[in-house]
């Protein structure tokens, strides 16, 4: 079945560490996105990519980095520069302009 | 409705009743609208969408109404069931753009 897969489901990070969240899709979607969701909050856009080898900052890109070397993959690195990384991270993809997103199941990141 | 701080607007309904969740959107140029359902700890799931050339669209037990004059979107759920308990949020998109703008969400609680 086609879909979008995020891993791991739960991730723990020590202070000062970088961690990478995986997002893979087999929907042949051009665009991919990373969102952060805090309790009781809406979705905030971190980064997005409309095509391979190109990506743009969203509203809260500071402390995060991404790459888009393959159409199927859009990993997100949470760097030590992100001071408050504990959150639920959602990856999404879309096939067309003016259309909806397909979301992954999310990764819950906790700083320990 | 809009969220304030960490608290989402909450709608409590009795099982079997109809639910109406409202959303005000901001961009009069938006021509695509979508509703998502998000259960706790999971990624958002597509419910129903509508384009601006329509004012009503029906799915299975759900109806979306669009009022472009006042920039208002609503989701109606018929015969609400306990499995409908979740956070519901709307999103708007514009012609030619990949990106969606998300509302903050409304928490629906179904009383058995």
Tab-separated table of C-alpha atoms in Angstrom:
chain	number	residue	atom	x	y	z
A	1	UNK	CA	0.000	0.000	0.000
A	2	UNK	CA	1.191	3.535	-0.715
A	3	UNK	CA	1.837	5.772	2.202
A	4	UNK	CA	4.169	7.935	4.189
A	5	UNK	CA	6.279	6.406	6.941
A	6	UNK	CA	7.891	8.201	9.835
A	7	UNK	CA	10.424	6.627	12.137
A	8	UNK	CA	11.048	6.218	14.927
A	9	UNK	CA	7.698	6.659	16.658
A	10	UNK	CA	9.407	7.776	19.873
A	11	UNK	CA	12.821	9.402	20.156
A	12	UNK	CA	14.777	10.605	23.142
A	13	UNK	CA	17.530	13.172	22.860
A	14	UNK	CA	20.125	14.231	25.350
A	15	UNK	CA	21.051	17.851	25.724
A	16	UNK	CA	23.538	18.907	23.057
A	17	UNK	CA	22.817	16.032	20.684
A	18	UNK	CA	21.658	16.166	17.120
A	19	UNK	CA	18.977	13.682	16.133
A	20	UNK	CA	17.504	12.806	12.755
A	21	UNK	CA	13.873	11.949	12.095
A	22	UNK	CA	13.109	9.835	9.064
A	23	UNK	CA	10.284	10.416	6.566
A	24	UNK	CA	9.783	8.183	3.527
A	25	UNK	CA	6.917	8.177	1.037
A	26	UNK	CA	6.070	5.858	-1.829
A	27	UNK	CA	3.213	7.959	-3.180
A	28	UNK	CA	5.348	9.578	-5.890
A	29	UNK	CA	4.503	12.971	-4.375
A	30	UNK	CA	6.631	15.922	-5.402
A	31	UNK	CA	6.258	18.053	-2.285
A	32	UNK	CA	7.142	17.130	1.276
A	33	UNK	CA	6.796	19.024	4.555
A	34	UNK	CA	7.827	18.956	8.182
A	35	UNK	CA	5.570	20.330	10.899
A	36	UNK	CA	5.944	20.665	14.614
A	37	UNK	CA	2.955	20.258	16.918
A	38	UNK	CA	2.967	21.248	20.578
A	39	UNK	CA	0.212	20.257	23.033
A	40	UNK	CA	-3.014	22.087	22.287
A	41	UNK	CA	-1.385	23.898	19.379
A	42	UNK	CA	-1.815	23.908	15.661
A	43	UNK	CA	0.747	22.820	13.105
A	44	UNK	CA	3.793	24.995	12.576
A	45	UNK	CA	5.799	24.603	9.380
A	46	UNK	CA	9.505	23.884	9.805
A	47	UNK	CA	10.714	23.169	6.271
A	48	UNK	CA	9.238	22.160	2.971
A	49	UNK	CA	10.505	20.864	-0.338
A	50	UNK	CA	8.745	21.022	-3.685
A	51	UNK	CA	11.389	19.191	-5.690
A	52	UNK	CA	14.482	17.063	-5.193
A	53	UNK	CA	17.591	18.966	-4.096
A	54	UNK	CA	15.576	22.033	-3.170
A	55	UNK	CA	13.916	23.070	0.087
A	56	UNK	CA	12.723	26.234	1.815
A	57	UNK	CA	12.476	27.397	5.393
A	58	UNK	CA	9.107	27.520	7.016
A	59	UNK	CA	7.992	29.619	9.961
A	60	UNK	CA	10.184	27.983	12.613
A	61	UNK	CA	13.284	26.671	10.804
A	62	UNK	CA	15.854	27.809	13.383
A	63	UNK	CA	17.623	24.839	14.967
A	64	UNK	CA	16.495	22.398	12.269
A	65	UNK	CA	17.993	21.180	8.997
A	66	UNK	CA	16.719	19.007	6.154
A	67	UNK	CA	17.877	17.370	2.950
A	68	UNK	CA	16.034	16.149	-0.142
A	69	UNK	CA	18.435	13.944	-2.048
A	70	UNK	CA	15.698	11.578	-3.208
A	71	UNK	CA	12.084	12.189	-4.096
A	72	UNK	CA	10.969	9.582	-1.569
A	73	UNK	CA	12.911	10.844	1.425
A	74	UNK	CA	12.921	14.057	3.463
A	75	UNK	CA	14.817	13.586	6.750
A	76	UNK	CA	14.724	16.236	9.454
A	77	UNK	CA	17.674	16.861	11.791
A	78	UNK	CA	16.965	18.531	15.098
A	79	UNK	CA	20.218	20.186	16.059
A	80	UNK	CA	21.550	21.205	19.457
A	81	UNK	CA	20.732	24.785	18.474
A	82	UNK	CA	17.020	24.012	18.873
A	83	UNK	CA	16.477	25.017	22.499
A	84	UNK	CA	13.070	23.499	23.011
A	85	UNK	CA	12.832	20.437	20.769
A	86	UNK	CA	10.362	18.390	22.782
A	87	UNK	CA	7.315	18.107	20.514
A	88	UNK	CA	5.372	15.895	18.131
A	89	UNK	CA	6.813	16.061	14.613
A	90	UNK	CA	4.720	15.381	11.554
A	91	UNK	CA	5.855	14.781	8.009
A	92	UNK	CA	3.488	15.229	5.075
A	93	UNK	CA	3.524	15.038	1.304
A	94	UNK	CA	1.361	16.326	-1.512
A	95	UNK	CA	1.106	15.540	-5.204
A	96	UNK	CA	-0.224	18.757	-6.616
A	97	UNK	CA	-0.587	22.453	-6.137
A	98	UNK	CA	-3.839	23.371	-4.473
A	99	UNK	CA	-4.396	19.868	-3.096
A	100	UNK	CA	-4.375	18.139	0.249
A	101	UNK	CA	-1.593	16.547	2.238
A	102	UNK	CA	-1.032	12.966	3.294
A	103	UNK	CA	0.463	12.822	6.767
A	104	UNK	CA	2.711	10.327	8.445
A	105	UNK	CA	1.973	8.934	11.888
A	106	UNK	CA	4.394	11.269	13.635
A	107	UNK	CA	7.508	11.092	15.805
A	108	UNK	CA	7.384	12.173	19.427
A	109	UNK	CA	10.728	13.675	20.427
A	110	UNK	CA	11.598	14.147	24.079
A	111	UNK	CA	14.680	15.780	25.536
A	112	UNK	CA	16.067	13.918	28.548
B	1	UNK	CA	-12.740	28.761	16.652
B	2	UNK	CA	-9.260	29.877	17.587
B	3	UNK	CA	-7.207	28.361	20.344
B	4	UNK	CA	-5.949	30.406	23.247
B	5	UNK	CA	-2.627	29.353	24.724
B	6	UNK	CA	-2.571	25.618	25.329
B	7	UNK	CA	-6.320	25.150	25.319
B	8	UNK	CA	-8.165	24.067	22.227
B	9	UNK	CA	-11.837	24.940	21.846
B	10	UNK	CA	-13.842	21.902	22.895
B	11	UNK	CA	-17.165	20.665	21.635
B	12	UNK	CA	-18.981	18.034	23.687
B	13	UNK	CA	-21.853	16.162	22.084
B	14	UNK	CA	-24.041	13.265	23.062
B	15	UNK	CA	-23.587	10.046	21.120
B	16	UNK	CA	-26.068	9.954	18.269
B	17	UNK	CA	-26.420	13.726	18.004
B	18	UNK	CA	-25.084	15.749	15.091
B	19	UNK	CA	-21.882	17.764	15.509
B	20	UNK	CA	-20.970	21.022	13.846
B	21	UNK	CA	-17.390	22.251	13.928
B	22	UNK	CA	-16.642	25.701	12.603
B	23	UNK	CA	-13.592	27.291	11.066
B	24	UNK	CA	-12.903	30.834	9.941
B	25	UNK	CA	-10.304	31.153	7.220
B	26	UNK	CA	-8.238	34.201	6.498
B	27	UNK	CA	-7.354	34.393	2.807
B	28	UNK	CA	-10.073	35.360	0.370
B	29	UNK	CA	-7.865	34.015	-2.455
B	30	UNK	CA	-7.937	30.483	-1.040
B	31	UNK	CA	-9.767	28.104	-3.324
B	32	UNK	CA	-9.214	24.737	-1.677
B	33	UNK	CA	-10.328	23.683	1.796
B	34	UNK	CA	-9.859	20.467	3.697
B	35	UNK	CA	-10.795	18.960	7.043
B	36	UNK	CA	-8.558	16.625	8.985
B	37	UNK	CA	-9.205	14.422	12.014
B	38	UNK	CA	-6.374	13.802	14.459
B	39	UNK	CA	-6.615	11.216	17.197
B	40	UNK	CA	-4.299	11.431	20.165
B	41	UNK	CA	-0.723	10.483	19.300
B	42	UNK	CA	-1.485	9.937	15.620
B	43	UNK	CA	-1.053	11.827	12.389
B	44	UNK	CA	-3.951	13.790	10.879
B	45	UNK	CA	-6.301	11.884	8.589
B	46	UNK	CA	-8.171	13.323	5.638
B	47	UNK	CA	-11.917	13.620	6.158
B	48	UNK	CA	-13.303	15.684	3.314
B	49	UNK	CA	-12.318	18.546	1.047
B	50	UNK	CA	-14.067	21.166	-1.056
B	51	UNK	CA	-13.092	23.624	-3.757
B	52	UNK	CA	-14.314	27.182	-3.915
B	53	UNK	CA	-16.624	26.545	-6.864
B	54	UNK	CA	-18.832	24.548	-4.507
B	55	UNK	CA	-20.633	25.513	-1.297
B	56	UNK	CA	-21.458	22.041	-0.040
B	57	UNK	CA	-20.001	18.586	-0.316
B	58	UNK	CA	-21.119	15.393	1.343
B	59	UNK	CA	-19.280	12.274	2.331
B	60	UNK	CA	-20.164	9.358	4.510
B	61	UNK	CA	-21.763	10.914	7.628
B	62	UNK	CA	-19.866	14.158	7.004
B	63	UNK	CA	-20.781	17.344	5.180
B	64	UNK	CA	-18.595	20.372	4.567
B	65	UNK	CA	-20.189	23.765	4.015
B	66	UNK	CA	-18.316	26.706	2.558
B	67	UNK	CA	-19.454	30.312	2.852
B	68	UNK	CA	-17.042	32.434	0.854
B	69	UNK	CA	-18.859	35.662	1.666
B	70	UNK	CA	-17.908	35.480	5.331
B	71	UNK	CA	-14.898	33.184	4.871
B	72	UNK	CA	-16.382	30.409	6.954
B	73	UNK	CA	-16.090	26.665	6.726
B	74	UNK	CA	-17.988	24.096	8.744
B	75	UNK	CA	-17.872	20.351	9.201
B	76	UNK	CA	-21.044	18.539	10.078
B	77	UNK	CA	-20.881	15.000	11.456
B	78	UNK	CA	-24.144	13.090	11.501
B	79	UNK	CA	-25.006	10.640	14.272
B	80	UNK	CA	-21.763	11.259	16.154
B	81	UNK	CA	-20.090	8.143	17.519
B	82	UNK	CA	-17.483	7.668	20.270
B	83	UNK	CA	-14.913	6.923	17.559
B	84	UNK	CA	-15.390	10.460	16.283
B	85	UNK	CA	-13.723	11.849	19.409
B	86	UNK	CA	-10.601	13.633	18.175
B	87	UNK	CA	-9.196	17.023	17.274
B	88	UNK	CA	-10.546	18.376	13.999
B	89	UNK	CA	-8.845	21.107	12.072
B	90	UNK	CA	-9.394	22.838	8.797
B	91	UNK	CA	-6.859	23.979	6.258
B	92	UNK	CA	-6.976	26.340	3.314
B	93	UNK	CA	-4.920	26.405	0.139
B	94	UNK	CA	-4.509	28.781	-2.760
B	95	UNK	CA	-4.363	28.219	-6.479
B	96	UNK	CA	-0.829	27.614	-7.638
B	97	UNK	CA	0.540	26.970	-4.167
B	98	UNK	CA	1.578	23.675	-2.642
B	99	UNK	CA	1.179	24.940	0.881
B	100	UNK	CA	-1.826	24.682	3.150
B	101	UNK	CA	-2.519	27.000	6.066
B	102	UNK	CA	-3.888	25.138	9.065
B	103	UNK	CA	-6.345	26.254	11.708
B	104	UNK	CA	-5.648	25.547	15.372
B	105	UNK	CA	-8.247	22.822	15.767
B	106	UNK	CA	-11.321	21.954	17.804
B	107	UNK	CA	-11.478	19.019	20.176
B	108	UNK	CA	-14.615	16.947	19.802
B	109	UNK	CA	-15.638	14.850	22.802
B	110	UNK	CA	-18.475	12.381	22.388
B	111	UNK	CA	-20.418	11.494	25.509
B	112	UNK	CA	-21.609	7.862	25.418
